[in-house]
Coordinates of C-alpha atoms in Angstrom, one line a residue:
M1 CA 7.1 19.0 1.2
K2 CA 9.0 19.2 -2.2
I3 CA 9.4 16.2 -4.5
N4 CA 12.8 15.2 -5.5
L5 CA 13.3 11.7 -6.6
I6 CA 17.3 12.0 -6.4
N7 CA 17.1 13.2 -2.9
S8 CA 14.7 10.6 -2.0
V9 CA 17.2 7.9 -3.3
K10 CA 20.1 9.2 -1.6
N11 CA 17.9 9.3 1.7
L12 CA 17.6 5.5 1.7
S13 CA 19.8 3.7 4.1
K14 CA 22.0 1.0 2.9
K15 CA 19.6 -1.5 4.5
E16 CA 16.7 0.0 2.5
L17 CA 18.6 0.0 -0.8
C18 CA 19.4 -3.8 -0.3
L19 CA 15.6 -4.4 0.6
W20 CA 14.5 -2.4 -2.5
I21 CA 17.1 -4.1 -4.8
F22 CA 16.1 -7.4 -3.5
S23 CA 12.4 -6.8 -4.0
I24 CA 13.0 -5.6 -7.8
L25 CA 15.2 -8.7 -8.3
V26 CA 12.3 -11.0 -7.0
V27 CA 9.7 -9.2 -8.9
T28 CA 11.6 -9.3 -12.1
A29 CA 12.4 -12.9 -11.7
T30 CA 8.7 -13.6 -11.9
V31 CA 9.0 -13.4 -15.6
F32 CA 10.1 -17.0 -15.4
L33 CA 6.7 -17.8 -13.6
G34 CA 4.8 -16.4 -16.6
S35 CA 4.5 -12.8 -15.6
S36 CA 3.8 -10.2 -18.5
L37 CA 5.8 -7.1 -18.9
F38 CA 2.8 -5.0 -17.7
E39 CA 2.5 -7.2 -14.4
I40 CA 6.4 -7.0 -14.0
I41 CA 6.3 -3.0 -14.2
A42 CA 3.2 -2.8 -11.9
G43 CA 5.2 -4.9 -9.4
L44 CA 8.2 -2.8 -9.6
V45 CA 6.0 0.4 -9.1
G46 CA 4.5 -1.3 -6.2
V47 CA 7.7 -2.3 -4.3
S48 CA 9.4 1.0 -5.2
S49 CA 6.1 2.7 -3.7
L50 CA 6.4 0.8 -0.5
I51 CA 10.1 1.5 0.2
F52 CA 9.5 5.3 -0.2
A53 CA 6.4 5.2 1.7
A54 CA 8.1 3.3 4.4
K55 CA 10.3 6.5 4.6
G56 CA 7.4 8.9 5.0
D57 CA 8.4 10.1 1.5
V58 CA 5.4 11.6 -0.5
I59 CA 6.9 9.9 -3.7
G60 CA 5.8 6.6 -2.3
Q61 CA 2.2 7.8 -2.3
I62 CA 2.4 9.2 -5.8
L63 CA 3.8 5.6 -6.8
I64 CA 0.8 4.0 -5.2
V65 CA -1.6 6.0 -7.3
I66 CA 0.1 4.6 -10.3
F67 CA 0.2 1.0 -8.9
A68 CA -3.4 1.1 -7.9
I69 CA -4.5 2.0 -11.6
M70 CA -2.1 -0.8 -13.0
Y71 CA -3.4 -3.4 -10.4
G72 CA -6.9 -2.7 -11.1
I73 CA -6.3 -3.5 -15.0
I74 CA -4.6 -6.7 -13.8
S75 CA -7.5 -7.6 -11.5
L76 CA -9.9 -7.2 -14.4
S77 CA -8.3 -9.8 -16.4
F78 CA -9.3 -12.6 -13.9
S79 CA -12.7 -11.0 -13.1
Y80 CA -11.6 -10.0 -9.7
Y81 CA -14.0 -7.1 -10.0
G82 CA -13.7 -6.2 -6.3
E83 CA -10.1 -5.5 -6.6
M84 CA -10.6 -3.4 -9.8
I85 CA -13.3 -1.5 -8.4
T86 CA -11.6 -1.1 -4.9
Y87 CA -8.2 0.1 -6.3
L88 CA -9.6 2.2 -9.1
G89 CA -12.5 3.6 -7.2
M90 CA -11.2 3.8 -3.6
T91 CA -7.3 3.1 -3.1
A92 CA -6.2 5.4 -6.0
P93 CA -8.5 8.5 -5.0
I94 CA -7.6 8.1 -1.4
A95 CA -4.0 7.9 -2.4
V96 CA -4.2 11.2 -4.3
L97 CA -5.8 12.9 -1.1
A98 CA -2.8 11.3 0.8
V99 CA -0.5 13.0 -1.5
I100 CA -1.9 16.1 -0.7
S101 CA -2.0 15.5 3.0
W102 CA 1.7 14.4 3.0
I103 CA 2.8 17.4 1.0
R104 CA 0.9 19.7 3.4
H105 CA 2.4 17.9 6.6
P106 CA 6.2 17.7 6.2
F107 CA 8.2 17.3 9.5
E108 CA 9.6 20.7 10.5
G109 CA 10.4 21.6 6.9
N110 CA 11.9 18.3 5.9
N111 CA 11.0 17.8 2.5
N112 CA 11.7 14.0 2.5
E113 CA 9.5 13.1 5.6
V114 CA 6.1 13.6 6.5
E115 CA 4.9 14.3 10.0
V116 CA 3.7 11.1 11.6
N117 CA 0.3 11.5 13.2
T118 CA 0.1 10.0 16.6
S119 CA -3.1 11.7 17.8
I120 CA -6.1 9.8 16.4
K121 CA -8.6 9.9 18.9
L122 CA -11.2 7.2 19.9
P123 CA -14.2 8.9 18.3
E124 CA -12.3 8.8 15.0
I125 CA -11.2 5.3 15.3
I126 CA -15.1 4.2 16.0
L127 CA -16.2 6.2 13.0
T128 CA -13.5 4.8 10.7
A129 CA -14.4 1.2 12.0
V130 CA -18.1 1.8 11.4
S131 CA -17.4 3.1 7.9
A132 CA -15.4 0.2 7.0
I133 CA -18.2 -2.2 8.0
I134 CA -20.6 0.0 5.8
V135 CA -18.3 0.0 2.8
T136 CA -17.6 -3.7 3.2
A137 CA -21.4 -4.4 3.3
I138 CA -22.1 -2.1 0.2
F139 CA -19.2 -3.8 -1.7
Y140 CA -20.3 -7.4 -0.9
F141 CA -23.6 -7.1 -2.6
I142 CA -22.1 -5.2 -5.5
L143 CA -19.5 -8.1 -6.0
K144 CA -22.1 -10.8 -5.5
A145 CA -24.2 -9.1 -8.3
L146 CA -21.3 -8.9 -10.6
G147 CA -20.4 -12.6 -10.1
N148 CA -17.0 -11.9 -8.7
N149 CA -14.4 -14.8 -8.2
S150 CA -13.6 -15.5 -4.7
L151 CA -16.3 -13.4 -3.2
M152 CA -15.4 -13.7 0.5
L153 CA -11.8 -13.1 0.1
S154 CA -12.4 -10.0 -2.3
T155 CA -14.8 -8.7 0.4
V156 CA -12.1 -8.8 3.0
S157 CA -9.8 -7.3 0.7
V158 CA -12.1 -4.1 0.3
T159 CA -12.1 -3.8 4.3
T160 CA -8.3 -4.1 4.6
S161 CA -7.8 -1.7 1.5
F162 CA -10.2 0.9 2.9
L163 CA -8.6 1.1 6.4
A164 CA -5.0 1.0 4.9
S165 CA -5.9 3.8 2.5
Y166 CA -7.6 5.9 5.2
L167 CA -4.8 5.5 7.9
T168 CA -2.3 6.4 5.0
F169 CA -4.2 9.8 4.3
R170 CA -4.2 10.3 8.2
R171 CA -0.5 9.8 8.4
S172 CA -0.6 7.0 10.9
R173 CA 1.8 4.2 11.1
Y174 CA -0.9 1.6 11.3
Y175 CA -1.6 2.0 7.6
A176 CA 1.4 -0.4 7.0
L177 CA -0.2 -3.1 9.2
C178 CA -3.6 -2.7 7.4
Y179 CA -1.7 -3.0 4.0
A180 CA 0.2 -6.0 5.2
A181 CA -3.2 -7.8 6.0
N182 CA -4.3 -6.9 2.7
D183 CA -1.3 -8.4 1.1
L184 CA -2.0 -11.7 3.0
V185 CA -5.5 -11.6 1.6
L186 CA -4.3 -10.9 -2.0
V187 CA -1.9 -13.9 -1.5
G188 CA -4.7 -16.2 -0.9
L189 CA -6.8 -14.6 -3.8
W190 CA -3.9 -15.2 -6.4
I191 CA -3.3 -18.5 -5.2
I192 CA -6.8 -19.4 -6.0
A193 CA -6.4 -17.7 -9.3
S194 CA -3.1 -19.5 -10.2
L195 CA -4.9 -23.0 -9.6
E196 CA -6.8 -22.1 -12.9
D197 CA -3.9 -20.3 -14.5
P198 CA -0.5 -20.9 -13.4
S199 CA 1.0 -17.6 -14.7
Y200 CA -0.8 -15.9 -11.8
I201 CA 1.7 -17.5 -9.3
S202 CA 3.8 -14.4 -10.3
M203 CA 1.3 -12.4 -8.3
V204 CA 1.6 -14.6 -5.3
V205 CA 5.1 -13.8 -5.4
C206 CA 4.7 -10.1 -5.8
F207 CA 2.2 -9.8 -2.9
S208 CA 4.4 -11.8 -0.6
V209 CA 7.2 -9.4 -1.4
F210 CA 4.7 -6.6 -0.7
F211 CA 4.0 -8.2 2.7
F212 CA 7.7 -8.0 4.1
N213 CA 7.8 -4.5 2.6
D214 CA 4.9 -3.4 4.6
L215 CA 6.1 -4.9 7.7
Y216 CA 9.4 -3.0 7.3
G217 CA 7.3 0.2 6.8
F218 CA 5.3 -0.2 10.1
Y219 CA 8.7 -0.9 11.8
N220 CA 10.4 2.1 10.3
W221 CA 7.4 4.5 11.1
G222 CA 7.6 3.6 14.6
K223 CA 11.4 4.8 14.4
I224 CA 10.3 7.9 12.7
S225 CA 7.8 8.6 15.2
K226 CA 10.0 8.4 18.0
S227 CA 12.7 10.4 16.2
Q228 CA 10.2 13.1 15.7
Q229 CA 9.0 13.1 19.2
T230 CA 12.6 13.5 20.5
E231 CA 13.1 16.4 18.1
R232 CA 10.2 18.3 19.4
S233 CA 11.1 17.9 23.1
E234 CA 14.6 19.4 22.5

């Protein structure tokens, strides 16, 4: 799979372009809610990553790496150490591995579409679930020791982020549902933060937009998967 931003943009449907532009406008409008320039740029990188990831395009994964780093910095500003550690220490590294995985698995030479993995077996599912429980438990005690704000929600965020990152690496469409679940958790986290500092309402808006983009990603990967299965059978 080759990386070509111009081709990736051309590959977007009119519906996807409209969703992308709408998301960009909403994120940019958060300047009126007190967003800093850094937060707006992070939000723009985030929504862009989701649009391209929804197409199965590796550029989406590259942007996720960048967003994870920027979001980790933002999280530190409100002592959300769990978010910072999760995104810098787990999401970003796994996203790097996902970039490599997606590049190595294009669908039948299509440089703008990854091959959807529909063959994750029960043993791997069980192992992934056990791993998620172990990671969650470890992070709970780490975050408690650090005095993390909103400990329980931050812990749940670790679980959803781990599952989303792993399933992205494994090229499963269910990555998008896990990210959507994570978006809802983050909306809750930033609502709590905004009660102390209203400027964080912008993050609530940002992750609300992410939620709908991730739902579209799940829907579109279902279409991509069916299309790929049809092409294989011909």
